[in-house]
mmCIF file of C-alpha atoms and ligand atoms in Angstrom:
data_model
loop_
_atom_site.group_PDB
_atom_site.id
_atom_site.type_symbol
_atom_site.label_atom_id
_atom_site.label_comp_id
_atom_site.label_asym_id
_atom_site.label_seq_id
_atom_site.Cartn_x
_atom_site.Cartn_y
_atom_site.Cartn_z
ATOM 1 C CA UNK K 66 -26.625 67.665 27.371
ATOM 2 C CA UNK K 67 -25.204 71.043 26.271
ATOM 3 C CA UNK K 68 -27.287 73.739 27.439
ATOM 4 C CA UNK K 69 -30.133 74.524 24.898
ATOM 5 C CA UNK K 70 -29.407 71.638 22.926
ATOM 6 C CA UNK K 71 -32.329 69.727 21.816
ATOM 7 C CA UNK K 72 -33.502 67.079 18.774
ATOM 8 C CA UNK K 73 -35.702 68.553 16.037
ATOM 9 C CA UNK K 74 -37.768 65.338 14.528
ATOM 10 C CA UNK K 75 -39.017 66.032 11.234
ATOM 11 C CA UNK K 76 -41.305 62.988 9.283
ATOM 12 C CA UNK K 77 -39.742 63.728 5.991
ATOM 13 C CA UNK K 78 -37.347 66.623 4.610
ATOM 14 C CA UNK K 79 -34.789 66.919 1.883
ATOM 15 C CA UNK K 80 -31.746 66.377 3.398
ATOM 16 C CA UNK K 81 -31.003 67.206 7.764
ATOM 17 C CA UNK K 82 -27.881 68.947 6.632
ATOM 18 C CA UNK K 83 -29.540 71.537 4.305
ATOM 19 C CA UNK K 84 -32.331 71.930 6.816
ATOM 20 C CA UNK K 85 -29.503 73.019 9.625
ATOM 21 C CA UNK K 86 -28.241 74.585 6.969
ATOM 22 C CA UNK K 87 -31.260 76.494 6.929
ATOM 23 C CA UNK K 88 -31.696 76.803 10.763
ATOM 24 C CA UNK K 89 -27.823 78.713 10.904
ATOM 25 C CA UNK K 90 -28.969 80.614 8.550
ATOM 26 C CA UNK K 91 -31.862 82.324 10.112
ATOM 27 C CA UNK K 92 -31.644 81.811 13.438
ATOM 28 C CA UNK K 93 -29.541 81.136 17.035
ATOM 29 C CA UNK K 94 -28.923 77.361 17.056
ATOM 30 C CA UNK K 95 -27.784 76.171 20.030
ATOM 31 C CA UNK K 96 -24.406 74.100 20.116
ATOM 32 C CA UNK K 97 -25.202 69.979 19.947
ATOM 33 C CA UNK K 98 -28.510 70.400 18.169
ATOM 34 C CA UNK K 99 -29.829 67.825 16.011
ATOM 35 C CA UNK K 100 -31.965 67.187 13.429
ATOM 36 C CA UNK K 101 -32.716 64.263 12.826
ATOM 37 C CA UNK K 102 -35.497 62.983 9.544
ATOM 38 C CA UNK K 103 -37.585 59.381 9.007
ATOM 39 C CA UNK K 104 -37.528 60.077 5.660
ATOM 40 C CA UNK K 105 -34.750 62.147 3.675
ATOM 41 C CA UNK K 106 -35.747 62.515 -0.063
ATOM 42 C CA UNK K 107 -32.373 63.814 -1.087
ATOM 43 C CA UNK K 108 -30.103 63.049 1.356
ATOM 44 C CA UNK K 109 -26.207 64.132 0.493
ATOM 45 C CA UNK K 110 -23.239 61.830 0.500
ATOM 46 C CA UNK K 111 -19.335 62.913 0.011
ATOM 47 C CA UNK K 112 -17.969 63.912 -3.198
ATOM 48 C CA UNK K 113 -21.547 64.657 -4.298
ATOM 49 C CA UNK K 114 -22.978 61.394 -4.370
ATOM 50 C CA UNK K 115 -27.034 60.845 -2.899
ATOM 51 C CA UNK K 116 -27.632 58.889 0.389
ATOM 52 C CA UNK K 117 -29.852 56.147 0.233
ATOM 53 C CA UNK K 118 -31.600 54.574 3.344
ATOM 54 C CA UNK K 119 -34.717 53.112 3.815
ATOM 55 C CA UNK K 120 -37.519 55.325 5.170
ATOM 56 C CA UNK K 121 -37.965 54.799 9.168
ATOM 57 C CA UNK K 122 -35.377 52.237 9.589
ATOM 58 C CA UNK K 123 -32.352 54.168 10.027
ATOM 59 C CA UNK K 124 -30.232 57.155 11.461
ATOM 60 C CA UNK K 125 -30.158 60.301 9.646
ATOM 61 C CA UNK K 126 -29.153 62.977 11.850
ATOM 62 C CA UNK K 127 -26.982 66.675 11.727
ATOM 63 C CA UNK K 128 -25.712 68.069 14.486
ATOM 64 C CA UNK K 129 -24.804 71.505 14.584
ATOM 65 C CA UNK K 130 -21.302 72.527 16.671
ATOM 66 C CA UNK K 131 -19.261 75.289 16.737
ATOM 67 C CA UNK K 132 -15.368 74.343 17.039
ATOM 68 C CA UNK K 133 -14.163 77.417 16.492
ATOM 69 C CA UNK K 134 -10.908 76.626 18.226
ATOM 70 C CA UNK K 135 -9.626 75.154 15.112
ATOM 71 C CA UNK K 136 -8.453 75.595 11.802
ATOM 72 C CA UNK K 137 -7.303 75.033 8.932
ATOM 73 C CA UNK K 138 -3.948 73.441 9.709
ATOM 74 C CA UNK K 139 -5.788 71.263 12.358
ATOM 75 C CA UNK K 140 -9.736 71.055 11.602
ATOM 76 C CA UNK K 141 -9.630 67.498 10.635
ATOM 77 C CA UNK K 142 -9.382 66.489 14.450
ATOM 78 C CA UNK K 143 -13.064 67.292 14.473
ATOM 79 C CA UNK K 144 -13.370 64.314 11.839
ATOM 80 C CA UNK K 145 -11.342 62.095 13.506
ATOM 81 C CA UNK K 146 -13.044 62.418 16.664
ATOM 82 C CA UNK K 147 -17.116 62.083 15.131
ATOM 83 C CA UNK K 148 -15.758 59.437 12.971
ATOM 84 C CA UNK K 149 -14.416 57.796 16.456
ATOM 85 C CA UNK K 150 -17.418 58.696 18.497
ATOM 86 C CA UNK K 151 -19.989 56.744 15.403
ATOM 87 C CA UNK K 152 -17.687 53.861 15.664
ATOM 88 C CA UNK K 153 -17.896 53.708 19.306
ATOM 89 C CA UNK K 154 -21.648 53.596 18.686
ATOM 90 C CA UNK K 155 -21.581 50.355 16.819
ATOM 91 C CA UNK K 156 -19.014 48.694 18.643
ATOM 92 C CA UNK K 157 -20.979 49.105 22.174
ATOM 93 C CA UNK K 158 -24.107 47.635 20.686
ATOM 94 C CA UNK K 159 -21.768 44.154 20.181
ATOM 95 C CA UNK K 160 -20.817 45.040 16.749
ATOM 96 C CA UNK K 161 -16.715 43.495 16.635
ATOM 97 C CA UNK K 162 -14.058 44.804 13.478
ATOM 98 C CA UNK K 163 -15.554 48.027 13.393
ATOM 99 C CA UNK K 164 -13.173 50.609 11.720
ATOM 100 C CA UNK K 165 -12.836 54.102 10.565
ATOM 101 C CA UNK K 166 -12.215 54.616 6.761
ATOM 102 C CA UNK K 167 -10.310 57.832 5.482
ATOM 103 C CA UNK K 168 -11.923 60.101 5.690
ATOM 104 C CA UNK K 169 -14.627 59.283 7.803
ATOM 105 C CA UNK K 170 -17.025 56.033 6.767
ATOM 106 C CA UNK K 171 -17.482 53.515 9.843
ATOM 107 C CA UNK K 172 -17.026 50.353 8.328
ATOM 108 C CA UNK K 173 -17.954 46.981 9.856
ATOM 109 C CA UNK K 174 -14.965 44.499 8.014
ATOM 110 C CA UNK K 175 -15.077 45.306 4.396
ATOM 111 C CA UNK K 176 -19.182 46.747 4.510
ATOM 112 C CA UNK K 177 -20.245 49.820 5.358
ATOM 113 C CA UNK K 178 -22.504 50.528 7.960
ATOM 114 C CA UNK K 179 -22.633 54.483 8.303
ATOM 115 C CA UNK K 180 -21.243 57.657 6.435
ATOM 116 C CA UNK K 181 -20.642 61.159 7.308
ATOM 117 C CA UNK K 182 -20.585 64.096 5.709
ATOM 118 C CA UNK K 183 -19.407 67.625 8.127
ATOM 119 C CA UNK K 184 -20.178 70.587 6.148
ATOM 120 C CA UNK K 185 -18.053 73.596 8.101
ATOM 121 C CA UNK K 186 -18.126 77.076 7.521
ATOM 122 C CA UNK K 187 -14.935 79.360 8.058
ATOM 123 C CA UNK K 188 -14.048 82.811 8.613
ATOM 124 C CA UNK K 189 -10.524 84.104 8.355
ATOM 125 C CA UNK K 190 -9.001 80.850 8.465
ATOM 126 C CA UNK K 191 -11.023 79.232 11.285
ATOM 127 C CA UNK K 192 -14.160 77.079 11.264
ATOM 128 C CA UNK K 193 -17.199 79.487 12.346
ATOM 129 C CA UNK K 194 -19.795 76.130 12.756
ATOM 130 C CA UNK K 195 -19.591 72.730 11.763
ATOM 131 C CA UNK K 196 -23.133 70.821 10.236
ATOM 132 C CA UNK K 197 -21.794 67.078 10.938
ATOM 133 C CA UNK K 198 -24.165 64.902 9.291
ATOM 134 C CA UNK K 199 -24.600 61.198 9.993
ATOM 135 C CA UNK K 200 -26.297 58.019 8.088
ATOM 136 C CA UNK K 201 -26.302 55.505 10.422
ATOM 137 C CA UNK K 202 -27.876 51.792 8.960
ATOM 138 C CA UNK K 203 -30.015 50.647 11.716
ATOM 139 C CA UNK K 204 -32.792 47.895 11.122
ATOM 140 C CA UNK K 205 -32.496 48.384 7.219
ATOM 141 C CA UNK K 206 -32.476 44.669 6.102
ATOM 142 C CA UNK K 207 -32.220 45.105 2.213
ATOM 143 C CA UNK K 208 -29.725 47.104 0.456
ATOM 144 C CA UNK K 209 -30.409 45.866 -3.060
ATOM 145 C CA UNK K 210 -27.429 45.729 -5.454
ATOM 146 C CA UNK K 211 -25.249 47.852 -2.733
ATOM 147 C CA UNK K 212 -23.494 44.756 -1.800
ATOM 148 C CA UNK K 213 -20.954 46.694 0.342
ATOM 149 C CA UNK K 214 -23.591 48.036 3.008
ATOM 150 C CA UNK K 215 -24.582 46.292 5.896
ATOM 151 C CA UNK K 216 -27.229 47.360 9.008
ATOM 152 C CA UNK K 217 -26.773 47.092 13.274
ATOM 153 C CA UNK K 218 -29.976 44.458 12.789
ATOM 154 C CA UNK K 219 -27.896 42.243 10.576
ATOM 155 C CA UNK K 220 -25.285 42.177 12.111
ATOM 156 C CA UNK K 221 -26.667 41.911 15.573
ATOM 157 C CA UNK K 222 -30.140 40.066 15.010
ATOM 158 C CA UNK K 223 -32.284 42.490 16.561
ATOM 159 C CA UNK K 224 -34.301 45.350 15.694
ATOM 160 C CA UNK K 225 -32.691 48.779 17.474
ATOM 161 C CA UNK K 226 -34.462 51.340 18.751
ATOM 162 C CA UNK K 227 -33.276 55.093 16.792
ATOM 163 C CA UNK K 228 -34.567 57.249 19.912
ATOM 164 C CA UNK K 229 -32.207 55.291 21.995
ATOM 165 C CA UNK K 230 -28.937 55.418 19.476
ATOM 166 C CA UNK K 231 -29.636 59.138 18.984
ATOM 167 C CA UNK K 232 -29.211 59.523 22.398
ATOM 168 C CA UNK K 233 -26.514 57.282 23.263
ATOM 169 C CA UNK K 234 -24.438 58.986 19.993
ATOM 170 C CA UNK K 235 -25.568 63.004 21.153
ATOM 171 C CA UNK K 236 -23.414 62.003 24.335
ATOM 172 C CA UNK K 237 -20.184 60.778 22.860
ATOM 173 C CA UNK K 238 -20.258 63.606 20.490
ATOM 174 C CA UNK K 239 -20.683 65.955 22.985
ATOM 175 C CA UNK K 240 -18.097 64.262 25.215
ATOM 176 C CA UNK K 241 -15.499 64.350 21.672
ATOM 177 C CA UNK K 242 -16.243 67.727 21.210
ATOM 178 C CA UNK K 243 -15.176 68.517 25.128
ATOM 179 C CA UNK K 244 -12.285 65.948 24.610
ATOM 180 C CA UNK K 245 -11.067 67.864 22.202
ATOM 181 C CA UNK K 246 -11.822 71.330 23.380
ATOM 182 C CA UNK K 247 -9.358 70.761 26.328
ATOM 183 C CA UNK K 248 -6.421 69.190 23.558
ATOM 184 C CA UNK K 249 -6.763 65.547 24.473
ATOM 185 C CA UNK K 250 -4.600 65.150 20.839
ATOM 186 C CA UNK K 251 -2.567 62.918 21.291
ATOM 187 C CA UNK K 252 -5.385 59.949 22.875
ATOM 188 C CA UNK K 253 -7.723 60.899 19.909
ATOM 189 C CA UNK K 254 -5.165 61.024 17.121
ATOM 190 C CA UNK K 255 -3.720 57.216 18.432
ATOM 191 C CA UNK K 256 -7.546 56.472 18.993
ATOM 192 C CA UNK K 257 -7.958 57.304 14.953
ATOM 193 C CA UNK K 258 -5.098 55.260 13.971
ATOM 194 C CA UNK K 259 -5.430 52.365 16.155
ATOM 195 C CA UNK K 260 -9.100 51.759 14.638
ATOM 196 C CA UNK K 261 -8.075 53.126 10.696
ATOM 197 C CA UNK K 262 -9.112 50.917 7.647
ATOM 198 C CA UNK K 263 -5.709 49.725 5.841
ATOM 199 C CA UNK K 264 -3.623 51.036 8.347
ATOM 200 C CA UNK K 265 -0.097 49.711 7.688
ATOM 201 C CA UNK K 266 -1.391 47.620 4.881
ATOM 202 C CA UNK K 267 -1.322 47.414 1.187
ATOM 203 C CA UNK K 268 -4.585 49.153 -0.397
ATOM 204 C CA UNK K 269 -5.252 50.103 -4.197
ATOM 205 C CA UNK K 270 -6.593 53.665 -4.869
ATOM 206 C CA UNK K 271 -7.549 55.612 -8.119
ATOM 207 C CA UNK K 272 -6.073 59.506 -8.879
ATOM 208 C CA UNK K 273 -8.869 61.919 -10.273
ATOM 209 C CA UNK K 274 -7.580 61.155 -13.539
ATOM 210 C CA UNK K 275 -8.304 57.404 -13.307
ATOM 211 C CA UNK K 276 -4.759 56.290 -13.071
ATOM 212 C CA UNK K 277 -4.593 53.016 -10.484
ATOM 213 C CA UNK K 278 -2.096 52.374 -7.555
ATOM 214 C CA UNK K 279 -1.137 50.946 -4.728
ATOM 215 C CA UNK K 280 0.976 51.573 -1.249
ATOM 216 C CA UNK K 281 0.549 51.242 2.179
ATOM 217 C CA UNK K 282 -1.310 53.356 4.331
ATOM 218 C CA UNK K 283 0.345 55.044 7.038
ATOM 219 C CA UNK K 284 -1.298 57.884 8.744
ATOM 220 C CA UNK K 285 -3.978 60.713 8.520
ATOM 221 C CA UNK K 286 -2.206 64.644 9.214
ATOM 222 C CA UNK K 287 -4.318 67.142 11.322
ATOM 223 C CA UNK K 288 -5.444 68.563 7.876
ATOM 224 C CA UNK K 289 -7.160 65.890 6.940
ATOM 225 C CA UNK K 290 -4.092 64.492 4.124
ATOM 226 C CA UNK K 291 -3.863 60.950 3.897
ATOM 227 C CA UNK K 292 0.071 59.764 4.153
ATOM 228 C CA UNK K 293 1.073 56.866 1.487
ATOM 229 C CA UNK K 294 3.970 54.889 0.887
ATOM 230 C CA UNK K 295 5.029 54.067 -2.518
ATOM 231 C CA UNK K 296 7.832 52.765 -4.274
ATOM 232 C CA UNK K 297 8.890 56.490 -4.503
ATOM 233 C CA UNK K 298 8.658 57.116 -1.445
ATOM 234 C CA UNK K 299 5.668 58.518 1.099
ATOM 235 C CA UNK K 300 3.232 60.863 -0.734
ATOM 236 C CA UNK K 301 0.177 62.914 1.183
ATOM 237 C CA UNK K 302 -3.226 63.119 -1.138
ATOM 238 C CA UNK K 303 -6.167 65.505 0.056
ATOM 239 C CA UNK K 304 -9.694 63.714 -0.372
ATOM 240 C CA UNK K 305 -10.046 65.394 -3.344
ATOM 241 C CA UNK K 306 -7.136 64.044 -5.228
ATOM 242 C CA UNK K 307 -7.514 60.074 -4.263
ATOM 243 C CA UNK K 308 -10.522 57.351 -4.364
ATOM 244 C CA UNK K 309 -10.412 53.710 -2.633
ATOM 245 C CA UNK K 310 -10.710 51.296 -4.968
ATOM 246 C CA UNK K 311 -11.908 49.111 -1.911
HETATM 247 C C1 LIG C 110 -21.225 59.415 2.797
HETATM 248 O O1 LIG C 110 -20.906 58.312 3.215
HETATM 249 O O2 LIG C 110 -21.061 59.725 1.613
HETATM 250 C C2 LIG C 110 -21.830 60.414 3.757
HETATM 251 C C3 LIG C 110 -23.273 60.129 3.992
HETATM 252 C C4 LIG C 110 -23.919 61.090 4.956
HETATM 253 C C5 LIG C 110 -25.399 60.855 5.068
HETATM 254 C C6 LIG C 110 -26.029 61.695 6.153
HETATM 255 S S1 LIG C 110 -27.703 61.236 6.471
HETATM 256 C C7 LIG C 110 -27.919 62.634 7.461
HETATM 257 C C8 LIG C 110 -27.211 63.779 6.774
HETATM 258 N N1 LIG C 110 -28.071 64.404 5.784
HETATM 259 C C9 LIG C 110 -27.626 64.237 4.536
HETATM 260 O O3 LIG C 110 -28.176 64.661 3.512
HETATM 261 N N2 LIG C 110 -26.482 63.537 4.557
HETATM 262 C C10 LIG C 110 -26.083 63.193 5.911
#
């Protein structure tokens, strides 16, 4: 455990990463902290979207770190290695196919089975504290018309216990975070790309301006850009710029 780090269990609150939020906001929070909710009544997903999960059957946690040792040019390492350190998660409790999709969804085959969304702060060009939020399905069983989603207890059989895969995923975060405070780069970025969704493969994806296409993936930059190759050639979109179509 990091020194002062500890898990703040709340019954129900809006969403963990505004309520660390919150906590950075008006007081000392101590580095591998997490909050973690049974119930989230609007809980965030990328680009905007909500996050739906079922109330007391699944993960939803923020951590709070502080990688200040990066920036701009090279904060998506941070990504890479949560996104790496969830999908370690899943895979140890049996889970096989488990892969990491751009930026950062942990995909079981083609369904998803947890999303992330890190919410950093900067100043002058480096990251000041990083709220890494996590939705994590765990003994959810229904996902109504979200055909794409899928849960550890399907896949598995077996209810999980949360308490336990807090735990288990507070330690491989922690042990990313170190990995990556002493520049282990080059193991996480071939760890990233040895377990990325579409890697060397053909995949459709939309532009903001709904315009379709397709090209092969090839790799993720330190900056987060996603590299594509295309008839034209190999073009780099930011997660802004490009959706998957699936
Ligand atoms: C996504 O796939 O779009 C990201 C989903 C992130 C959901 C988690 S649940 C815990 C934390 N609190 C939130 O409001 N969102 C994240």
């Amino acid at each position: 455990m990091f020194p002062g780090a500890t898990v703040i269990r709340l019954p129900t609150v809006d969403s963990t990463n505004n309520y660390a939020a919150m906590l950075l906001k008006t007081s000392k929070v101590a580095e591998g902290t997490a909050i973690m909710a049974d119930e989230q009544t609007h809980g965030r997903g990328q680009r905007g979207n909500s996050w739906q999960s079922e109330d007391n059957k699944n993960l939803t946690v923020s951590f709070v770190f502080y990688p200040t040792f990066l920036e701009t040019g090279n904060y998506f390492l941070w990504s890479m290695a949560v996104s790496l350190a969830v999908r370690k998660l899943v895979h140890v409790q049996g889970v096989p196919n488990v892969s990491v999709k751009w930026p950062n969804d942990v995909l079981v085959g083609t369904k998803k089975i947890a999303g992330i969304l890190i919410e950093n702060a900067w100043n002058a060009g480096r990251l000041q504290s990083s709220i890494v939020g996590i939705g994590l399905n765990v003994n959810q069983l229904r996902f109504g018309d979200k055909v794409n989603a899928t849960s550890l207890h399907l896949l598995v059989g077996q209810e999980f216990s949360r308490k336990r895969l807090l735990e288990i995923l507070s330690s491989y975060l922690q042990k990313a975070y170190i990995d990556l405070l002493s520049a282990k780069l080059d193991s996480l970025r071939s760890e990233y790309h040895q377990y990325l969704y579409g890697k060397d493969l053909s995949k459709t994806f939309f532009l903001a301006n709904g315009t379709e296409f397709t090209g092969i993936v090839r790799e993720v930059s330190d900056n987060g850009k996603i590299m594509i190759e295309r008839e034209s050639g190999l073009s780099s979109f930011e997660m802004k710029d490009i959706t998957w179509s699936y």
